[in-house]
């Protein structure tokens, strides 16, 4: 969703309630045997990995080279960040959050906290001499990692004294319009659910079914619904 808003693209978005198993219907399983979200369909093409989806969208519909560099070196840097997110950060989120969300666990295990802190330290080192992870401006790599880190830091807060560069980077990301329109609302839903252990009211947090709908509420860099 952040990538869509950053590229000013609009697609038809369909909400599925994972708590009710709507992602496991025969139709959904046919499109994605892994039974995960998101699922993206463009004519006959079906993708079900967010990194693959965003790079496809940038390559096919927003080939300006800013979010996804055109030169091989710049593209490799973004790919490297996407792999770090999917291979390191997301598994850390899943192992820490799912017991709380689905197994009535009330805390993050000490070893998981340690592993997440190690990932924070790695990102802190990756930001030495850099304003953004991907280069001189936010790229799909920054967006992908911001989606996971903004969620992880609800479970294990980022210590500003230990990780000042990472903390500053996340703050800069949070000021980007695409972050405000497409990430903050869901982040609030996740935070409340972690705190309460309950499913949130869908009517309160339901996002508009198109990127145009999300962006139309943004005024001067702020979203009135947030």
PDB file of C-alpha atoms in Angstrom:
ATOM      1  CA  UNK A   1       0.000   0.000   0.000  1.00  0.00           C
ATOM      2  CA  UNK A   2       2.851   2.409   0.744  1.00  0.00           C
ATOM      3  CA  UNK A   3       4.492   1.525  -2.558  1.00  0.00           C
ATOM      4  CA  UNK A   4       1.238   2.113  -4.426  1.00  0.00           C
ATOM      5  CA  UNK A   5       0.825   5.526  -2.825  1.00  0.00           C
ATOM      6  CA  UNK A   6       4.480   6.421  -3.370  1.00  0.00           C
ATOM      7  CA  UNK A   7       4.068   5.609  -7.083  1.00  0.00           C
ATOM      8  CA  UNK A   8       0.661   7.319  -7.255  1.00  0.00           C
ATOM      9  CA  UNK A   9      -0.867   4.125  -8.639  1.00  0.00           C
ATOM     10  CA  UNK A  10      -4.384   2.938  -7.968  1.00  0.00           C
ATOM     11  CA  UNK A  11      -5.602  -0.634  -8.221  1.00  0.00           C
ATOM     12  CA  UNK A  12      -8.805  -2.347  -7.132  1.00  0.00           C
ATOM     13  CA  UNK A  13      -8.195  -3.427  -3.540  1.00  0.00           C
ATOM     14  CA  UNK A  14     -10.260  -6.188  -1.935  1.00  0.00           C
ATOM     15  CA  UNK A  15     -10.262  -6.563   1.845  1.00  0.00           C
ATOM     16  CA  UNK A  16     -10.047 -10.101   3.250  1.00  0.00           C
ATOM     17  CA  UNK A  17     -10.644 -10.945   6.903  1.00  0.00           C
ATOM     18  CA  UNK A  18      -7.880 -13.359   7.903  1.00  0.00           C
ATOM     19  CA  UNK A  19      -9.485 -13.943  11.315  1.00  0.00           C
ATOM     20  CA  UNK A  20     -12.470 -15.416   9.470  1.00  0.00           C
ATOM     21  CA  UNK A  21     -10.274 -17.441   7.134  1.00  0.00           C
ATOM     22  CA  UNK A  22     -11.292 -15.581   4.002  1.00  0.00           C
ATOM     23  CA  UNK A  23      -7.760 -16.004   2.621  1.00  0.00           C
ATOM     24  CA  UNK A  24      -8.223 -19.796   2.708  1.00  0.00           C
ATOM     25  CA  UNK A  25     -11.217 -20.066   0.395  1.00  0.00           C
ATOM     26  CA  UNK A  26     -10.773 -22.347  -2.648  1.00  0.00           C
ATOM     27  CA  UNK A  27     -10.579 -19.300  -4.924  1.00  0.00           C
ATOM     28  CA  UNK A  28      -7.791 -17.732  -2.852  1.00  0.00           C
ATOM     29  CA  UNK A  29      -5.862 -20.996  -2.450  1.00  0.00           C
ATOM     30  CA  UNK A  30      -5.971 -21.488  -6.220  1.00  0.00           C
ATOM     31  CA  UNK A  31      -4.282 -18.101  -6.642  1.00  0.00           C
ATOM     32  CA  UNK A  32      -1.904 -18.535  -3.690  1.00  0.00           C
ATOM     33  CA  UNK A  33      -1.199 -22.064  -2.377  1.00  0.00           C
ATOM     34  CA  UNK A  34       0.750 -20.498   0.533  1.00  0.00           C
ATOM     35  CA  UNK A  35      -2.494 -18.937   1.846  1.00  0.00           C
ATOM     36  CA  UNK A  36      -0.855 -15.607   2.639  1.00  0.00           C
ATOM     37  CA  UNK A  37      -1.633 -11.991   1.815  1.00  0.00           C
ATOM     38  CA  UNK A  38      -1.225  -9.865  -0.213  1.00  0.00           C
ATOM     39  CA  UNK A  39      -2.242 -11.480  -3.499  1.00  0.00           C
ATOM     40  CA  UNK A  40      -1.833  -9.389  -6.650  1.00  0.00           C
ATOM     41  CA  UNK A  41      -3.433 -10.151 -10.024  1.00  0.00           C
ATOM     42  CA  UNK A  42      -2.643  -8.295 -13.235  1.00  0.00           C
ATOM     43  CA  UNK A  43      -4.440  -9.972 -16.129  1.00  0.00           C
ATOM     44  CA  UNK A  44      -3.099 -13.561 -16.039  1.00  0.00           C
ATOM     45  CA  UNK A  45      -0.158 -12.788 -13.751  1.00  0.00           C
ATOM     46  CA  UNK A  46      -0.571 -13.667 -10.071  1.00  0.00           C
ATOM     47  CA  UNK A  47       2.021 -12.665  -7.448  1.00  0.00           C
ATOM     48  CA  UNK A  48       1.861 -13.265  -3.698  1.00  0.00           C
ATOM     49  CA  UNK A  49       5.049 -11.779  -2.288  1.00  0.00           C
ATOM     50  CA  UNK A  50       4.989  -8.083  -1.418  1.00  0.00           C
ATOM     51  CA  UNK A  51       8.583  -7.540  -2.561  1.00  0.00           C
ATOM     52  CA  UNK A  52       7.872  -9.146  -5.951  1.00  0.00           C
ATOM     53  CA  UNK A  53       4.635  -7.184  -6.281  1.00  0.00           C
ATOM     54  CA  UNK A  54       6.218  -3.794  -5.615  1.00  0.00           C
ATOM     55  CA  UNK A  55       9.193  -4.352  -7.917  1.00  0.00           C
ATOM     56  CA  UNK A  56       6.837  -5.524 -10.665  1.00  0.00           C
ATOM     57  CA  UNK A  57       4.649  -2.440 -10.261  1.00  0.00           C
ATOM     58  CA  UNK A  58       7.670  -0.139 -10.299  1.00  0.00           C
ATOM     59  CA  UNK A  59       9.169  -1.847 -13.361  1.00  0.00           C
ATOM     60  CA  UNK A  60       5.972  -2.029 -15.384  1.00  0.00           C
ATOM     61  CA  UNK A  61       4.019   1.074 -14.384  1.00  0.00           C
ATOM     62  CA  UNK A  62       6.452   3.518 -12.749  1.00  0.00           C
ATOM     63  CA  UNK A  63       9.757   3.031 -14.500  1.00  0.00           C
ATOM     64  CA  UNK A  64      11.211   6.394 -13.449  1.00  0.00           C
ATOM     65  CA  UNK A  65      14.194   4.902 -11.609  1.00  0.00           C
ATOM     66  CA  UNK A  66      13.584   6.655  -8.313  1.00  0.00           C
ATOM     67  CA  UNK A  67      11.940   3.965  -6.187  1.00  0.00           C
ATOM     68  CA  UNK A  68      13.618   1.174  -8.153  1.00  0.00           C
ATOM     69  CA  UNK A  69      16.884   2.315  -9.774  1.00  0.00           C
ATOM     70  CA  UNK A  70      17.397   1.515 -13.445  1.00  0.00           C
ATOM     71  CA  UNK A  71      21.151   0.965 -13.190  1.00  0.00           C
ATOM     72  CA  UNK A  72      22.225  -2.560 -12.149  1.00  0.00           C
ATOM     73  CA  UNK A  73      24.192  -1.371  -9.106  1.00  0.00           C
ATOM     74  CA  UNK A  74      21.377   0.712  -7.666  1.00  0.00           C
ATOM     75  CA  UNK A  75      18.867  -2.050  -8.382  1.00  0.00           C
ATOM     76  CA  UNK A  76      21.119  -4.568  -6.609  1.00  0.00           C
ATOM     77  CA  UNK A  77      21.203  -2.371  -3.499  1.00  0.00           C
ATOM     78  CA  UNK A  78      17.401  -2.257  -3.410  1.00  0.00           C
ATOM     79  CA  UNK A  79      17.181  -6.010  -4.011  1.00  0.00           C
ATOM     80  CA  UNK A  80      19.625  -6.521  -1.150  1.00  0.00           C
ATOM     81  CA  UNK A  81      17.359  -4.540   1.185  1.00  0.00           C
ATOM     82  CA  UNK A  82      14.274  -6.439   0.029  1.00  0.00           C
ATOM     83  CA  UNK A  83      16.012  -9.750   0.735  1.00  0.00           C
ATOM     84  CA  UNK A  84      17.076  -8.490   4.168  1.00  0.00           C
ATOM     85  CA  UNK A  85      13.479  -7.620   4.923  1.00  0.00           C
ATOM     86  CA  UNK A  86      11.947 -10.889   3.722  1.00  0.00           C
ATOM     87  CA  UNK A  87      14.753 -13.131   4.961  1.00  0.00           C
ATOM     88  CA  UNK A  88      15.665 -11.510   8.301  1.00  0.00           C
ATOM     89  CA  UNK A  89      13.167  -8.926   9.517  1.00  0.00           C
ATOM     90  CA  UNK A  90       9.837 -10.497   8.602  1.00  0.00           C
ATOM     91  CA  UNK A  91      10.634 -13.881  10.187  1.00  0.00           C
ATOM     92  CA  UNK A  92      11.562 -11.995  13.377  1.00  0.00           C
ATOM     93  CA  UNK A  93       8.206 -10.205  13.296  1.00  0.00           C
ATOM     94  CA  UNK A  94       6.304 -13.424  12.649  1.00  0.00           C
ATOM     95  CA  UNK A  95       7.975 -15.373  15.463  1.00  0.00           C
ATOM     96  CA  UNK A  96       7.392 -12.548  17.960  1.00  0.00           C
ATOM     97  CA  UNK A  97       3.905 -11.376  16.961  1.00  0.00           C
ATOM     98  CA  UNK A  98       2.021 -14.541  16.049  1.00  0.00           C
ATOM     99  CA  UNK A  99       2.104 -16.104  19.552  1.00  0.00           C
ATOM    100  CA  UNK A 100       0.607 -12.864  20.891  1.00  0.00           C
ATOM    101  CA  UNK A 101      -1.971 -12.534  18.117  1.00  0.00           C
ATOM    102  CA  UNK A 102      -3.056 -16.163  17.879  1.00  0.00           C
ATOM    103  CA  UNK A 103      -1.794 -18.204  20.858  1.00  0.00           C
ATOM    104  CA  UNK A 104      -2.754 -16.055  23.870  1.00  0.00           C
ATOM    105  CA  UNK A 105       0.871 -15.229  24.695  1.00  0.00           C
ATOM    106  CA  UNK A 106       1.285 -11.961  26.596  1.00  0.00           C
ATOM    107  CA  UNK A 107       4.897 -11.038  25.892  1.00  0.00           C
ATOM    108  CA  UNK A 108       7.806 -11.320  23.463  1.00  0.00           C
ATOM    109  CA  UNK A 109      10.213 -14.084  24.467  1.00  0.00           C
ATOM    110  CA  UNK A 110      13.667 -12.912  25.715  1.00  0.00           C
ATOM    111  CA  UNK A 111      15.523 -14.648  22.870  1.00  0.00           C
ATOM    112  CA  UNK A 112      13.220 -13.016  20.335  1.00  0.00           C
ATOM    113  CA  UNK A 113      13.895  -9.619  21.905  1.00  0.00           C
ATOM    114  CA  UNK A 114      17.620 -10.281  21.592  1.00  0.00           C
ATOM    115  CA  UNK A 115      17.277 -11.320  17.941  1.00  0.00           C
ATOM    116  CA  UNK A 116      15.256  -8.206  17.123  1.00  0.00           C
ATOM    117  CA  UNK A 117      17.815  -6.006  18.870  1.00  0.00           C
ATOM    118  CA  UNK A 118      20.527  -7.624  16.728  1.00  0.00           C
ATOM    119  CA  UNK A 119      18.569  -6.711  13.617  1.00  0.00           C
ATOM    120  CA  UNK A 120      18.275  -3.127  14.876  1.00  0.00           C
ATOM    121  CA  UNK A 121      22.036  -3.077  15.334  1.00  0.00           C
ATOM    122  CA  UNK A 122      22.573  -4.330  11.785  1.00  0.00           C
ATOM    123  CA  UNK A 123      20.336  -1.601  10.394  1.00  0.00           C
ATOM    124  CA  UNK A 124      22.119   0.995  12.525  1.00  0.00           C
ATOM    125  CA  UNK A 125      25.398  -0.073  10.890  1.00  0.00           C
ATOM    126  CA  UNK A 126      23.819  -0.065   7.412  1.00  0.00           C
ATOM    127  CA  UNK A 127      22.835   3.581   7.919  1.00  0.00           C
ATOM    128  CA  UNK A 128      26.371   4.823   8.635  1.00  0.00           C
ATOM    129  CA  UNK A 129      26.989   7.720   6.240  1.00  0.00           C
ATOM    130  CA  UNK A 130      23.492   7.382   4.764  1.00  0.00           C
ATOM    131  CA  UNK A 131      20.254   9.289   5.161  1.00  0.00           C
ATOM    132  CA  UNK A 132      18.248   6.493   3.521  1.00  0.00           C
ATOM    133  CA  UNK A 133      19.002   2.787   3.328  1.00  0.00           C
ATOM    134  CA  UNK A 134      18.731   2.724  -0.457  1.00  0.00           C
ATOM    135  CA  UNK A 135      20.689   5.861  -1.312  1.00  0.00           C
ATOM    136  CA  UNK A 136      19.920   9.550  -1.570  1.00  0.00           C
ATOM    137  CA  UNK A 137      16.131   9.199  -1.280  1.00  0.00           C
ATOM    138  CA  UNK A 138      13.606   6.574  -0.128  1.00  0.00           C
ATOM    139  CA  UNK A 139      13.439   3.515  -2.379  1.00  0.00           C
ATOM    140  CA  UNK A 140      11.329   0.369  -2.366  1.00  0.00           C
ATOM    141  CA  UNK A 141      13.962  -1.052  -0.035  1.00  0.00           C
ATOM    142  CA  UNK A 142      13.282   1.674   2.524  1.00  0.00           C
ATOM    143  CA  UNK A 143       9.529   1.241   2.138  1.00  0.00           C
ATOM    144  CA  UNK A 144       9.645  -2.523   2.566  1.00  0.00           C
ATOM    145  CA  UNK A 145      11.860  -2.346   5.646  1.00  0.00           C
ATOM    146  CA  UNK A 146       9.811   0.516   7.128  1.00  0.00           C
ATOM    147  CA  UNK A 147       6.669  -1.624   6.924  1.00  0.00           C
ATOM    148  CA  UNK A 148       8.295  -4.315   9.063  1.00  0.00           C
ATOM    149  CA  UNK A 149      10.371  -2.135  11.391  1.00  0.00           C
ATOM    150  CA  UNK A 150       7.453   0.167  12.245  1.00  0.00           C
ATOM    151  CA  UNK A 151       5.568  -2.966  13.347  1.00  0.00           C
ATOM    152  CA  UNK A 152       8.515  -4.575  15.125  1.00  0.00           C
ATOM    153  CA  UNK A 153       9.181  -1.468  17.194  1.00  0.00           C
ATOM    154  CA  UNK A 154       5.713  -1.795  18.721  1.00  0.00           C
ATOM    155  CA  UNK A 155       6.805  -5.181  20.065  1.00  0.00           C
ATOM    156  CA  UNK A 156      10.385  -4.164  20.901  1.00  0.00           C
ATOM    157  CA  UNK A 157      10.780  -0.368  21.028  1.00  0.00           C
ATOM    158  CA  UNK A 158      13.820   1.116  19.312  1.00  0.00           C
ATOM    159  CA  UNK A 159      16.189   2.629  21.871  1.00  0.00           C
ATOM    160  CA  UNK A 160      17.064   6.084  20.495  1.00  0.00           C
ATOM    161  CA  UNK A 161      20.326   6.168  22.433  1.00  0.00           C
ATOM    162  CA  UNK A 162      21.528   2.785  21.156  1.00  0.00           C
ATOM    163  CA  UNK A 163      20.211   3.187  17.621  1.00  0.00           C
ATOM    164  CA  UNK A 164      20.075   6.923  16.845  1.00  0.00           C
ATOM    165  CA  UNK A 165      20.491   6.512  13.075  1.00  0.00           C
ATOM    166  CA  UNK A 166      17.759   3.876  12.856  1.00  0.00           C
ATOM    167  CA  UNK A 167      15.450   5.957  15.036  1.00  0.00           C
ATOM    168  CA  UNK A 168      16.035   9.054  12.887  1.00  0.00           C
ATOM    169  CA  UNK A 169      15.528   7.076   9.691  1.00  0.00           C
ATOM    170  CA  UNK A 170      12.190   5.709  10.892  1.00  0.00           C
ATOM    171  CA  UNK A 171      11.105   9.195  11.932  1.00  0.00           C
ATOM    172  CA  UNK A 172      11.936  10.538   8.457  1.00  0.00           C
ATOM    173  CA  UNK A 173      10.011   7.675   6.899  1.00  0.00           C
ATOM    174  CA  UNK A 174       7.029   8.413   9.134  1.00  0.00           C
ATOM    175  CA  UNK A 175       6.943  11.969   7.736  1.00  0.00           C
ATOM    176  CA  UNK A 176       6.632  10.733   4.137  1.00  0.00           C
ATOM    177  CA  UNK A 177       3.112  11.172   2.742  1.00  0.00           C
ATOM    178  CA  UNK A 178       2.861   7.558   1.550  1.00  0.00           C
ATOM    179  CA  UNK A 179       3.663   6.369   5.086  1.00  0.00           C
ATOM    180  CA  UNK A 180       0.964   8.621   6.532  1.00  0.00           C
ATOM    181  CA  UNK A 181      -1.712   7.562   4.050  1.00  0.00           C
ATOM    182  CA  UNK A 182      -0.935   3.850   3.840  1.00  0.00           C
ATOM    183  CA  UNK A 183       0.828   2.700   7.019  1.00  0.00           C
ATOM    184  CA  UNK A 184      -0.216   4.674  10.084  1.00  0.00           C
ATOM    185  CA  UNK A 185      -3.797   3.491  10.231  1.00  0.00           C
ATOM    186  CA  UNK A 186      -2.954  -0.199  10.067  1.00  0.00           C
ATOM    187  CA  UNK A 187      -0.120   0.374  12.518  1.00  0.00           C
ATOM    188  CA  UNK A 188      -2.614   1.790  14.997  1.00  0.00           C
ATOM    189  CA  UNK A 189      -4.836  -1.257  14.503  1.00  0.00           C
ATOM    190  CA  UNK A 190      -1.898  -3.594  15.144  1.00  0.00           C
ATOM    191  CA  UNK A 191      -0.849  -1.674  18.257  1.00  0.00           C
ATOM    192  CA  UNK A 192      -4.334  -1.797  19.747  1.00  0.00           C
ATOM    193  CA  UNK A 193      -4.672  -5.473  18.998  1.00  0.00           C
ATOM    194  CA  UNK A 194      -1.316  -6.268  20.607  1.00  0.00           C
ATOM    195  CA  UNK A 195      -2.334  -4.271  23.689  1.00  0.00           C
ATOM    196  CA  UNK A 196      -5.822  -5.754  23.994  1.00  0.00           C
ATOM    197  CA  UNK A 197      -5.407  -9.184  22.436  1.00  0.00           C
ATOM    198  CA  UNK A 198      -8.731  -8.605  20.698  1.00  0.00           C
ATOM    199  CA  UNK A 199      -9.765  -8.228  17.102  1.00  0.00           C
ATOM    200  CA  UNK A 200     -10.331  -4.559  16.352  1.00  0.00           C
ATOM    201  CA  UNK A 201     -13.566  -3.135  15.041  1.00  0.00           C
ATOM    202  CA  UNK A 202     -13.430  -3.468  11.256  1.00  0.00           C
ATOM    203  CA  UNK A 203     -15.679  -0.445  10.792  1.00  0.00           C
ATOM    204  CA  UNK A 204     -13.220   1.775  12.649  1.00  0.00           C
ATOM    205  CA  UNK A 205     -10.062   0.715  10.819  1.00  0.00           C
ATOM    206  CA  UNK A 206     -11.270  -0.335   7.371  1.00  0.00           C
ATOM    207  CA  UNK A 207      -9.111   1.326   4.706  1.00  0.00           C
ATOM    208  CA  UNK A 208     -10.583   2.689   1.471  1.00  0.00           C
ATOM    209  CA  UNK A 209     -10.535   0.083  -1.303  1.00  0.00           C
ATOM    210  CA  UNK A 210      -8.363   2.171  -3.595  1.00  0.00           C
ATOM    211  CA  UNK A 211      -5.192   4.181  -3.265  1.00  0.00           C
ATOM    212  CA  UNK A 212      -7.080   7.208  -4.577  1.00  0.00           C
ATOM    213  CA  UNK A 213      -9.453   6.891  -1.620  1.00  0.00           C
ATOM    214  CA  UNK A 214      -6.580   6.795   0.853  1.00  0.00           C
ATOM    215  CA  UNK A 215      -4.740   9.705  -0.710  1.00  0.00           C
ATOM    216  CA  UNK A 216      -7.858  11.873  -0.996  1.00  0.00           C
ATOM    217  CA  UNK A 217      -7.924  12.206   2.804  1.00  0.00           C
ATOM    218  CA  UNK A 218      -4.381  13.555   2.975  1.00  0.00           C
ATOM    219  CA  UNK A 219      -4.130  17.311   3.393  1.00  0.00           C
ATOM    220  CA  UNK A 220      -0.771  19.044   3.760  1.00  0.00           C
ATOM    221  CA  UNK A 221       0.976  15.763   4.497  1.00  0.00           C
ATOM    222  CA  UNK A 222      -1.534  14.676   7.155  1.00  0.00           C
ATOM    223  CA  UNK A 223      -4.438  12.275   7.003  1.00  0.00           C
ATOM    224  CA  UNK A 224      -7.612  13.444   8.703  1.00  0.00           C
ATOM    225  CA  UNK A 225      -8.603   9.869   9.591  1.00  0.00           C
ATOM    226  CA  UNK A 226      -5.418   9.245  11.583  1.00  0.00           C
TER     227      UNK A 226
END
